[in-house]
Short mmCIF file of C-alpha atoms and ligand atoms in Angstrom, two decimals:
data_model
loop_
_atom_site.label_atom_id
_atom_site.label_comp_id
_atom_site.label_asym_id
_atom_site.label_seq_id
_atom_site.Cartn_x
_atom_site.Cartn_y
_atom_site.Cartn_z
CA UNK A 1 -10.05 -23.49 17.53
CA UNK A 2 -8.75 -20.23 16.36
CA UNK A 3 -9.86 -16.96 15.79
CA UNK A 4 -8.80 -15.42 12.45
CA UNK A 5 -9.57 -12.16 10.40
CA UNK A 6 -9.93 -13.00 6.48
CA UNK A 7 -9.40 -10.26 4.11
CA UNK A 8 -10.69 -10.40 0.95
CA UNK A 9 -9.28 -7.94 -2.00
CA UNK A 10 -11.07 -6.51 -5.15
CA UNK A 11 -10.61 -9.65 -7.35
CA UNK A 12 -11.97 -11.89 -4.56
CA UNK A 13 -15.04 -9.95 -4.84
CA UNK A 14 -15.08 -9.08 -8.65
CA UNK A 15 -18.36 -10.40 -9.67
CA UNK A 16 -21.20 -12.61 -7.87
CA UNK A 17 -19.45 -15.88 -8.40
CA UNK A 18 -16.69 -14.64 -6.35
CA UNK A 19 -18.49 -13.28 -3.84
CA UNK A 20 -19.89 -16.90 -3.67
CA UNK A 21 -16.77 -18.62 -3.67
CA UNK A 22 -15.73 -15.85 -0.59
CA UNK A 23 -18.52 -17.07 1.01
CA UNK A 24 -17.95 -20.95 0.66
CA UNK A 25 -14.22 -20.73 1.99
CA UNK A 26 -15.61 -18.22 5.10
CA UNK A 27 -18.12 -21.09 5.94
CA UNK A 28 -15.23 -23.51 5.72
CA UNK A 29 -13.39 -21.88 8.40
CA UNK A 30 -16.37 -21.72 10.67
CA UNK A 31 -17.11 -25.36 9.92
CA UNK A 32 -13.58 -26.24 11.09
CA UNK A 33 -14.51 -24.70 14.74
CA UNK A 34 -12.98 -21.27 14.53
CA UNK A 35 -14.00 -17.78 14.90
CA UNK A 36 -14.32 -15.76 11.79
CA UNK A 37 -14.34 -12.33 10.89
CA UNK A 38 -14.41 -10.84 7.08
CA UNK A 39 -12.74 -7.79 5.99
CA UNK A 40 -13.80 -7.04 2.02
CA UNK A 41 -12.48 -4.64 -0.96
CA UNK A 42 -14.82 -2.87 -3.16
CA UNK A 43 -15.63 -4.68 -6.15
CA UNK A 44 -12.24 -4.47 -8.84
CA UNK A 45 -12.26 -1.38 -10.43
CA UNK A 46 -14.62 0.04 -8.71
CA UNK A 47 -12.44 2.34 -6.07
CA UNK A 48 -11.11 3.48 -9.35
CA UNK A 49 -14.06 4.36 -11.05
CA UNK A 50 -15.69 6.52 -8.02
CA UNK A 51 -12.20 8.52 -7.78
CA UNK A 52 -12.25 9.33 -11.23
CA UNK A 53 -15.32 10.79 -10.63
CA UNK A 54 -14.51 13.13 -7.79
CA UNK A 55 -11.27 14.31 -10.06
CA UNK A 56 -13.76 15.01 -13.18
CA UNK A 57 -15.87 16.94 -11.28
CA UNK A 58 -12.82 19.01 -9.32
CA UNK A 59 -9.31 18.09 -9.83
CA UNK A 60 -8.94 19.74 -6.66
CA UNK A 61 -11.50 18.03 -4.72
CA UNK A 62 -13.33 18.12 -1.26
CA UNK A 63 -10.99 15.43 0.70
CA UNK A 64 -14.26 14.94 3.11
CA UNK A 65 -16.56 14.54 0.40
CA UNK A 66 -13.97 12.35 -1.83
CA UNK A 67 -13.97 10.03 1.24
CA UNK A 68 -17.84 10.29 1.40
CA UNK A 69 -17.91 8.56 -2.27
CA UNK A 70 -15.01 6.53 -2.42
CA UNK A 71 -15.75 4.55 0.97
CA UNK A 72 -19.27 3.02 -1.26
CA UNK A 73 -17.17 0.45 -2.72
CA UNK A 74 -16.98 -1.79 0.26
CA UNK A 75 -20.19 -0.94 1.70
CA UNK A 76 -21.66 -3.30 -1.27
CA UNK A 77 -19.47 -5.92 -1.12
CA UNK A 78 -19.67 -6.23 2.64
CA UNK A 79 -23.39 -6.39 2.43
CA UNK A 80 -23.12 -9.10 -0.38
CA UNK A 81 -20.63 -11.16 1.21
CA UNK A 82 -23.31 -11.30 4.51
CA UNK A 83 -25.78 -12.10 2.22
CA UNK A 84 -24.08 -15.12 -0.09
CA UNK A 85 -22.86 -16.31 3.64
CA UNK A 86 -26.61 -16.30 4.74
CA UNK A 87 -27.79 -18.20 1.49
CA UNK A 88 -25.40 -21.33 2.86
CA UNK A 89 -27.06 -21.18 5.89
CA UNK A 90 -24.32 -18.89 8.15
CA UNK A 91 -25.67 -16.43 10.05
CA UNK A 92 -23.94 -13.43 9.08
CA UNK A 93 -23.96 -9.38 9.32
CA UNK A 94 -22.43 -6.69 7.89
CA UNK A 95 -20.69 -3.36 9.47
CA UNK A 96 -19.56 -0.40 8.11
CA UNK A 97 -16.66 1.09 9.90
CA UNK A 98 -18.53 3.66 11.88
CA UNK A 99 -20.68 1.42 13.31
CA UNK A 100 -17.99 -0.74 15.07
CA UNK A 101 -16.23 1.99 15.42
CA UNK A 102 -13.39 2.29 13.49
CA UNK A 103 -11.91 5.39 14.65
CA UNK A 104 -8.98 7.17 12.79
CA UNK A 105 -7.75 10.88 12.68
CA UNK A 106 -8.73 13.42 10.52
CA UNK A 107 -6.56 12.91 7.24
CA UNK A 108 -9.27 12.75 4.86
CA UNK A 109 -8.02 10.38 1.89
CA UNK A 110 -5.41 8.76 3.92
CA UNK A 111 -6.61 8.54 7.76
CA UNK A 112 -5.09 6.40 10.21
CA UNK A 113 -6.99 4.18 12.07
CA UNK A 114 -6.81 4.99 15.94
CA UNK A 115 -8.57 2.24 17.81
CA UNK A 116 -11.13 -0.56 17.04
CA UNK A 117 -13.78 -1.44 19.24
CA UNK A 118 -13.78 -5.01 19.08
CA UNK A 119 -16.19 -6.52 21.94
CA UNK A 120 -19.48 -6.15 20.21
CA UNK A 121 -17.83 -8.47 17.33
CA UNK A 122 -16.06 -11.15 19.60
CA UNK A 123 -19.37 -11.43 21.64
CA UNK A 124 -21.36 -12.13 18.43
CA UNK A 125 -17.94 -14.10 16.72
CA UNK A 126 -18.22 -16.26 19.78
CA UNK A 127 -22.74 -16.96 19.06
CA UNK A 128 -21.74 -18.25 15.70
CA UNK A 129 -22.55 -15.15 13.84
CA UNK A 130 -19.84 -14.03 10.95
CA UNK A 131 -18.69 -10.33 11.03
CA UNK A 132 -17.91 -8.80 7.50
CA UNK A 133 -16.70 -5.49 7.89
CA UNK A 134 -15.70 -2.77 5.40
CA UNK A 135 -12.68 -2.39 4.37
CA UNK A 136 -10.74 0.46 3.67
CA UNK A 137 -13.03 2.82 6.06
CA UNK A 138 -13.28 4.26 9.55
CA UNK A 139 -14.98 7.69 11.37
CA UNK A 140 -13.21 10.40 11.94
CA UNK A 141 -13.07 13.14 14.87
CA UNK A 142 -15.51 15.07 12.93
CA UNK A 143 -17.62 12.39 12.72
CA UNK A 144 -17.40 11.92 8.85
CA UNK A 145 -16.82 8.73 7.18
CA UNK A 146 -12.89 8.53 6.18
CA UNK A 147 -10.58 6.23 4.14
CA UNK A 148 -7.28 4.86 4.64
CA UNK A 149 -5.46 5.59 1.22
CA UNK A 150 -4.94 3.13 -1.59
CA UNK A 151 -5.50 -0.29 -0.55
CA UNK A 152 -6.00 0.55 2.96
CA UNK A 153 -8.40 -2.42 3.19
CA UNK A 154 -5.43 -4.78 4.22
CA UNK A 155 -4.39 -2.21 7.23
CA UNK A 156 -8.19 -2.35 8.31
CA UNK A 157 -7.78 -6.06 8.13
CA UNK A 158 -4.98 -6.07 10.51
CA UNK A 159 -6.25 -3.64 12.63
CA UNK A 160 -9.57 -5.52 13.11
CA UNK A 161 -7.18 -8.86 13.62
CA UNK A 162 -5.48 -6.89 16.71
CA UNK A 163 -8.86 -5.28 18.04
CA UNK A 164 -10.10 -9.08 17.99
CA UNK A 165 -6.96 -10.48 19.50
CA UNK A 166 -6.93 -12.97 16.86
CA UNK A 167 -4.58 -15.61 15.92
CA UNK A 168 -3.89 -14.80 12.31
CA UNK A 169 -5.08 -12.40 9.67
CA UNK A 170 -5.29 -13.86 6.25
CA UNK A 171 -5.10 -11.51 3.32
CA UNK A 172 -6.52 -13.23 0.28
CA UNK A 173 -5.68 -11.93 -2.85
CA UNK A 174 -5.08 -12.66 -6.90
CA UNK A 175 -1.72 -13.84 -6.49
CA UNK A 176 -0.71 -16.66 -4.14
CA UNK A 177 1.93 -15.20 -2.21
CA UNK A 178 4.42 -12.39 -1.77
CA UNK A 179 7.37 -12.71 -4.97
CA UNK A 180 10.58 -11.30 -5.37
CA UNK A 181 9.04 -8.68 -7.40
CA UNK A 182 6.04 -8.37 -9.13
CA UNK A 183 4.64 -11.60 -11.13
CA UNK A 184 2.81 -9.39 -13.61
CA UNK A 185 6.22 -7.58 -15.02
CA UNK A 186 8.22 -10.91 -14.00
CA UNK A 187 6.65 -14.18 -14.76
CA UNK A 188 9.49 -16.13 -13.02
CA UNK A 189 9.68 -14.38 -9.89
CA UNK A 190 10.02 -16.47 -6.63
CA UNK A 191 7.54 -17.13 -4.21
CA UNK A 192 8.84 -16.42 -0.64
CA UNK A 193 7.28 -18.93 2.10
CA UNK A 194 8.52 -16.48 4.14
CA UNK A 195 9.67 -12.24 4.21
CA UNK A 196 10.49 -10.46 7.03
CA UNK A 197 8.16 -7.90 8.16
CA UNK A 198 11.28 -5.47 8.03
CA UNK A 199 11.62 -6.39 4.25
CA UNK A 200 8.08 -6.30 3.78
CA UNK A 201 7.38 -2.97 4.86
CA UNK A 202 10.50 -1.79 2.93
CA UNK A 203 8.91 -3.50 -0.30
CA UNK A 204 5.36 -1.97 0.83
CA UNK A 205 6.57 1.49 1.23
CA UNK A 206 8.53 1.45 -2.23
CA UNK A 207 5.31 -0.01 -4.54
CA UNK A 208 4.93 -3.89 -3.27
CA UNK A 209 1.28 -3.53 -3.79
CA UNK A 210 0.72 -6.59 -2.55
CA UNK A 211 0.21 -5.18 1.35
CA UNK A 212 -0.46 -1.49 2.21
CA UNK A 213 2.38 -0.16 3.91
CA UNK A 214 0.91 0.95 7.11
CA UNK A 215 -0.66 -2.59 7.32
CA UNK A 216 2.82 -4.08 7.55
CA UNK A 217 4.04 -1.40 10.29
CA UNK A 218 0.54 -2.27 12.24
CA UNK A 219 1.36 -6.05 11.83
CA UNK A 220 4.88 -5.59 12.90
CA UNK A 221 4.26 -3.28 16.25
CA UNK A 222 1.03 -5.45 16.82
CA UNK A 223 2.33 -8.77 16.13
CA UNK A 224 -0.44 -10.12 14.29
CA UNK A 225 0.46 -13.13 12.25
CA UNK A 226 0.07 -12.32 8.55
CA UNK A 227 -0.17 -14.74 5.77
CA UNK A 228 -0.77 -13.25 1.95
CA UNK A 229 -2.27 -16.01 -0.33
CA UNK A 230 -4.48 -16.69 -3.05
CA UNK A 231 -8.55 -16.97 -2.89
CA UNK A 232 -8.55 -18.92 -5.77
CA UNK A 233 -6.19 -22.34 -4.91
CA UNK A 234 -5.59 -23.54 -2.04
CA UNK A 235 -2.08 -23.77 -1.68
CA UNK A 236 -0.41 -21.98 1.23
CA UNK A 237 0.82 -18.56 0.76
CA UNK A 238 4.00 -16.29 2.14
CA UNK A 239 3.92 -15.77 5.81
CA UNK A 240 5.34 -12.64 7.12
CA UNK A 241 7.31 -13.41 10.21
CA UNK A 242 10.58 -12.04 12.39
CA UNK A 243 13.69 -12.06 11.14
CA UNK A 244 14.86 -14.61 13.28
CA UNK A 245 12.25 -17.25 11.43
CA UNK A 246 14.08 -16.54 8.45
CA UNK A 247 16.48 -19.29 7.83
CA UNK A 248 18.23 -18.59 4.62
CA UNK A 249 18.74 -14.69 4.28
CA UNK A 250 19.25 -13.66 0.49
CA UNK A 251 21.22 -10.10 0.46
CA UNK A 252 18.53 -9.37 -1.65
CA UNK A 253 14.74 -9.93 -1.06
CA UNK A 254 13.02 -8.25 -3.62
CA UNK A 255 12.54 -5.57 -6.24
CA UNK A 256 9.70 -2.94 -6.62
CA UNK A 257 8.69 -0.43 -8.63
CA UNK A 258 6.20 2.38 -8.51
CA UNK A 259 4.95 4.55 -11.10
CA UNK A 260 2.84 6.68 -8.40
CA UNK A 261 5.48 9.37 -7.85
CA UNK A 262 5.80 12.98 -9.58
CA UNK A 263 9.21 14.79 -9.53
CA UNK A 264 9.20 18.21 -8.96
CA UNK A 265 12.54 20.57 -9.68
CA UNK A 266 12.26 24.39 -8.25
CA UNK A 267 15.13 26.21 -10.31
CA UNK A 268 17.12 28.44 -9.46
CA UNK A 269 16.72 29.26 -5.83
CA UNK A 270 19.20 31.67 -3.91
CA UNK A 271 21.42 29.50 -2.23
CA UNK A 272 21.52 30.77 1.39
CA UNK A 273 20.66 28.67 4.75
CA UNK A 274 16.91 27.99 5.20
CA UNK A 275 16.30 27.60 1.81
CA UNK A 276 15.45 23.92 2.06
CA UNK A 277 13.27 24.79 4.78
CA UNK A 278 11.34 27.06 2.91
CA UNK A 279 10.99 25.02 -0.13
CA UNK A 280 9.44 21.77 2.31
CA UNK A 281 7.64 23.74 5.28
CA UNK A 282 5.30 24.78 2.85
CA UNK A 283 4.78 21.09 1.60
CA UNK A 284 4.28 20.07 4.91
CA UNK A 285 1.84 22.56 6.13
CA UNK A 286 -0.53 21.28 2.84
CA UNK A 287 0.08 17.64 3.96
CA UNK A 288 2.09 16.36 1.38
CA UNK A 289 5.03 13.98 1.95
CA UNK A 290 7.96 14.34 0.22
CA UNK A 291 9.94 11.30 -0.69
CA UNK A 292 13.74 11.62 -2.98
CA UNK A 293 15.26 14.77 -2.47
CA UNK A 294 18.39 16.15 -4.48
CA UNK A 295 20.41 19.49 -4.08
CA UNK A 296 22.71 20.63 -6.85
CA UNK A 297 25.73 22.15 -6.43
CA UNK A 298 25.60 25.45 -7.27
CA UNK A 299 27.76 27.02 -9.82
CA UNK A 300 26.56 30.56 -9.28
CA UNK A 301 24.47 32.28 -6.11
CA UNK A 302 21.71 29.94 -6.97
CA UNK A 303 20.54 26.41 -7.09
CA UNK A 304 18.16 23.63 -8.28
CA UNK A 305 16.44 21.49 -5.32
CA UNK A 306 14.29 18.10 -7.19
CA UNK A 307 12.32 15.98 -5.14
CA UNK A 308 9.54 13.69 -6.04
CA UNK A 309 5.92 13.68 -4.29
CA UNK A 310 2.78 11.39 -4.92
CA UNK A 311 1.01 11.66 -7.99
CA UNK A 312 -1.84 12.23 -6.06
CA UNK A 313 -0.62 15.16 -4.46
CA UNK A 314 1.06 16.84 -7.61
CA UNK A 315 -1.16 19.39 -8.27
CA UNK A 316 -1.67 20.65 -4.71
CA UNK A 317 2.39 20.37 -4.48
CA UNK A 318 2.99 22.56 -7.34
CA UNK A 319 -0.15 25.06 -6.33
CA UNK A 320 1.58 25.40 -2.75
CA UNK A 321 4.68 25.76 -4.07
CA UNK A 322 3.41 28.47 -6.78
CA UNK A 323 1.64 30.50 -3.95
CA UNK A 324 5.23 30.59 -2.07
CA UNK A 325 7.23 31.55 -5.17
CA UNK A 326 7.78 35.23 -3.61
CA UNK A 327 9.02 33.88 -0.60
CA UNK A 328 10.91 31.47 -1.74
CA UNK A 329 12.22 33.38 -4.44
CA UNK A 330 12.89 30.44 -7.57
CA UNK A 331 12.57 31.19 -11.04
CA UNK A 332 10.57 28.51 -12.04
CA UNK A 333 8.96 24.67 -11.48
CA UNK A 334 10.22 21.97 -13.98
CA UNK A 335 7.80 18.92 -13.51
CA UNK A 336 7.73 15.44 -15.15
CA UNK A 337 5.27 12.62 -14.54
CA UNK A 338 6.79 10.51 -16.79
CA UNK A 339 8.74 8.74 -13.49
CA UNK A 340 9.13 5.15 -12.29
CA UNK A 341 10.95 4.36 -8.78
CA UNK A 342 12.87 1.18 -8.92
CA UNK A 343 14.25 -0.22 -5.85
CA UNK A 344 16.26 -3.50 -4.71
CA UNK A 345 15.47 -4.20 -0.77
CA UNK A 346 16.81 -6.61 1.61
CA UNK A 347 18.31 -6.66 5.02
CA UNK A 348 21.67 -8.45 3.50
CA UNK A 349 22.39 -5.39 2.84
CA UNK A 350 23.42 -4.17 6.15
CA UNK A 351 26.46 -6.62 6.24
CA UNK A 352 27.17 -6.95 2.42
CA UNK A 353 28.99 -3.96 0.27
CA UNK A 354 28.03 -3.61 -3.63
CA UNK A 355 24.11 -3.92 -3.71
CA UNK A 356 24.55 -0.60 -5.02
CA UNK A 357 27.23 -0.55 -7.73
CA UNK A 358 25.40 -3.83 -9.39
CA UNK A 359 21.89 -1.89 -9.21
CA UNK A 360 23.83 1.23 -10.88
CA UNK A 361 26.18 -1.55 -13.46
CA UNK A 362 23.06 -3.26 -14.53
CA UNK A 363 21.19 0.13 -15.62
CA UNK A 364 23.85 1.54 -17.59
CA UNK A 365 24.52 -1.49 -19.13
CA UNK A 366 21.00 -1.50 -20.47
CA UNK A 367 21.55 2.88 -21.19
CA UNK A 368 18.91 3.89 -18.48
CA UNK A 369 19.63 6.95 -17.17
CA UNK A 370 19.52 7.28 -13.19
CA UNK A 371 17.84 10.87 -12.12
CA UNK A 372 17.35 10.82 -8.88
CA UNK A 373 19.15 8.62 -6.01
CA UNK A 374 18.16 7.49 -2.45
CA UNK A 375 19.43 4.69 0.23
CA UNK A 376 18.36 3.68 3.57
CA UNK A 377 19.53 0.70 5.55
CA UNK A 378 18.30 -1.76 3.76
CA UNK A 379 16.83 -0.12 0.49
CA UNK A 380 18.47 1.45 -2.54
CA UNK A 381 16.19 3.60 -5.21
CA UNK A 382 16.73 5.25 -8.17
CA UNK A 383 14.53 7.40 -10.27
CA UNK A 384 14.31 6.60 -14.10
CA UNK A 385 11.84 7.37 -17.06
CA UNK A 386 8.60 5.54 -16.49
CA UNK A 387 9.42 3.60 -20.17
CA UNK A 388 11.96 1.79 -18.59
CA UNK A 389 10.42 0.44 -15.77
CA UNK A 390 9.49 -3.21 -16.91
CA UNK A 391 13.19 -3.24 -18.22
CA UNK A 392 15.10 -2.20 -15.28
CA UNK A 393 12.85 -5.01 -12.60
CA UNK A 394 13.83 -7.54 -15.43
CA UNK A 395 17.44 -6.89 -15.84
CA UNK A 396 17.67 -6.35 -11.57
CA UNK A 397 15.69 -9.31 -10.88
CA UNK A 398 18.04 -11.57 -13.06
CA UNK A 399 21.50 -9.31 -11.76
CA UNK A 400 20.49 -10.36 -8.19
CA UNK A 401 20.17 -13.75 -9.23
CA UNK A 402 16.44 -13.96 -8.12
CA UNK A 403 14.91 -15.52 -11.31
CA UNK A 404 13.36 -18.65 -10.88
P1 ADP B 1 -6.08 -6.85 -3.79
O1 ADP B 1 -7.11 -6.24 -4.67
O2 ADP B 1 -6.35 -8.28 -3.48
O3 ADP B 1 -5.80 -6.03 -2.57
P2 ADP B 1 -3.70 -5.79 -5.03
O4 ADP B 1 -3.82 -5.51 -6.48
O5 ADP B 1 -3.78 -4.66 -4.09
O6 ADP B 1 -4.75 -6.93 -4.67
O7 ADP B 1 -2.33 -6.57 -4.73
C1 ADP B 1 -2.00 -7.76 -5.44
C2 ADP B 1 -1.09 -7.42 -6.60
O8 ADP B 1 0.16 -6.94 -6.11
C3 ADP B 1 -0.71 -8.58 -7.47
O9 ADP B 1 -1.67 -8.83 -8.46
C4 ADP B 1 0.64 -8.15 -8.05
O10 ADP B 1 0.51 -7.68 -9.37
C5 ADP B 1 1.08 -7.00 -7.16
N1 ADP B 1 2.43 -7.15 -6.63
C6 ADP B 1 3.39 -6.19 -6.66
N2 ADP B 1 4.52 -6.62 -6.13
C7 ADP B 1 4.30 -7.90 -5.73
C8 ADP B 1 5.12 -8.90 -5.10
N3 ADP B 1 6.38 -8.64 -4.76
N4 ADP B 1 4.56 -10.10 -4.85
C9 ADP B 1 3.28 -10.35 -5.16
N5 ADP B 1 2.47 -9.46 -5.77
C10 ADP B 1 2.96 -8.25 -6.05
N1 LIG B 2 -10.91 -0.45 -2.42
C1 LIG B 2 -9.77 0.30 -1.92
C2 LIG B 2 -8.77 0.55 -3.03
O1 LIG B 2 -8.97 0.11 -4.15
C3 LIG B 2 -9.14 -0.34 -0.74
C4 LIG B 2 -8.50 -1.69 -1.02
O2 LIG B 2 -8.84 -2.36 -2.01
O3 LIG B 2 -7.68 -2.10 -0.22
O4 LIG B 2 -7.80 1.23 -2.81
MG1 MG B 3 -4.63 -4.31 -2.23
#
């Protein structure tokens, strides 16, 4: 017997078939002998649809009352997942994230979950009963419902799965596994049977959308056993594991991409100490992480600083930066949306030289131009016009020898 946390995403629960065939593999668990608790997605599309809403009505919106709309999603599908679980005969209830509690700070839009309370659940896991909580949600200090950014249902999933001390957490999604990129822009990607959570987050944190990056960091400090795989077969997915259960290391794990960054230049600042500080503290103070940076060199007394920040922060970025002008003293903001991150991960990078030079070689062979440049460890990025974004996973995917 085991006790394991099943996460279902937005395609699992598209329509009422689904939700039926998310209730028929949940029974199968239980039937086996184990414990079972459900985390759900809203419905596909429909996370989009309510935030469209909140930015039609104010592109500047209420962070509180965004939360307050967007968190709906998964209040359905939990209650219709309970439901479809009742009609086979499992007793089943649903819980919104308040009511277990989820408890997470006050970052409205993006919270971070702070604790679970799991007894209530392992005491009615261990009658029989099915759990199948919200995703995505939690209660914050100012006890308001809050969410957990974009695709923050696979962090509540692994937070429930360490609040519950359970064995594994299965994430169940529309692909069957984790891939060396993205199967959509690369039809013969690999599977991996197994990534490293090190890689993973990497991957996560640079547009893997596969897991939400905090989810892998949870995972990782928590040591919850994560498996990504497909609700629709039922062959077994990609484990995420410790490096040492990774027998062959590539030098190269993956490639992702992410079209959700803005960049951002402030021309022509004075070029004196402090200036960097003045540009970011401001940034900061509205909440808004900042994630390539570049400095020119200045020819004259002054200087260009570009950086990128989320798309979903770009208006607040520029609005913060605007009200600081006087202080900061540019001459003006040169913005472009028009941006796609590409970046080649893998922890073979830490002993092997020229991940680098074959990312660059391969992009100006195909005449992309690089704008923006950032390494860590085990990560290289690079900043290119969103057209070329399908092109440049292609042409990096086969460079690092990862096609299929
Ligand atoms: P869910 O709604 O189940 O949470 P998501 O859309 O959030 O699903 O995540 C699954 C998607 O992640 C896949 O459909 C795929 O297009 C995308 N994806 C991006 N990178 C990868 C990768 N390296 N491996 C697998 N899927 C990836
Ligand atoms: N429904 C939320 C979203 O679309 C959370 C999730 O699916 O993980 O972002
Ligand atoms: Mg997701």
């Amino acid at each position: 017997m085991a006790r394991i946390v099943m996460k279902f995403g937005g395609t699992s629960v598209a329509d009422l078939d689904r939700v039926r065939n998310v209730a028929k593999r949940v029974k199968a668990e239980v039937d086996k002998g184990n414990e079972v608790a459900v985390v759900v997605s809203a419905m596909a599309g429909q996370t989009n649809q309510l935030v469209t809403w909140c930015q039609q009505l104010s592109p500047l919106f209420d962070a509180r009352e965004y939360d307050a709309v967007v968190a709906t999603g998964e209040q359905v599908t939990a209650g219709l997942v309970a439901i479809a679980l009742q009609e086979l005969g499992q007793d089943a209830r649903s819980w919104q994230g308040w009511q277990i509690a989820v408890e997470t700070d006050g970052a409205h839009g993006k919270a971070r979950i702070e604790s679970i309370d799991g007894e209530e659940l392992i005491e009615r896991m261990k009658r029989g009963q099915v759990p199948v909580v919200t995703g995505f949600q939690g209660i914050g200090p100012d006890n308001r419902i809050t969410t957990l950014g974009r695709g923050g249902s696979d962090t509540s999933a692994v937070a429930l799965a360490a609040g519950l001390k359970a064995d594994q957490c299965d994430i169940y999604t529309d692909v069957d596994g984790v891939y060396t990129t993205d199967p959509r822009i690369v039809p013969n990607a690999r599977k991996l049977n197994k990534i490293t959570y090190e890689e993973m987050l990497e991957l996560a944190s640079v547009g893997a959308k596969v897991l939400q990056t905090r989810s892998v960091e949870l995972a990782m400090k928590e040591h919850v056993r994560v498996q990504v795989l497909s609700s629709f077969t039922d062959i077994p997915g990609t484990l995420v594991v410790d490096e040492e259960e990774v027998v062959e290391q590539e030098i190269v794990a993956g490639i992702a991409y992410s079209r959700d960054e803005a960049k951002i230049t402030v021309r022509r600042v004075p070029d004196r100490p402090g200036i960097a500080a003045a540009v970011f503290v401001p940034l900061a103070d509205a909440g808004i992480n900042v994630d390539m940076i570049v400095q020119n060199v200045s020819a004259d007394s002054t200087t260009d600083v570009t950086f990128t920040v989320g798309k979903t922060d770009f208006l607040r970025a520029k609005a913060a930066l605007e009200a600081a002008q006087k202080e900061i003293g540019f001459a003006e903001l040169v913005t472009d949306q028009n941006v796609a991150k590409i970046s080649v991960v893998g922890v073979g990078m830490r002993s092997h030289a020229g991940v680098a030079g074959t990312m660059f070689k391969t992009l100006a062979e195909r005449g992309i131009n690089i704008q923006v440049i950032s390494t860590s460890e085990i990560k290289v990025s690079v900043l290119v016009a969103a057209e070329y974004t399908e092109l440049a996973v292609r042409a990096l995917h086969t460079a690092y020898k990862l096609d299929a």
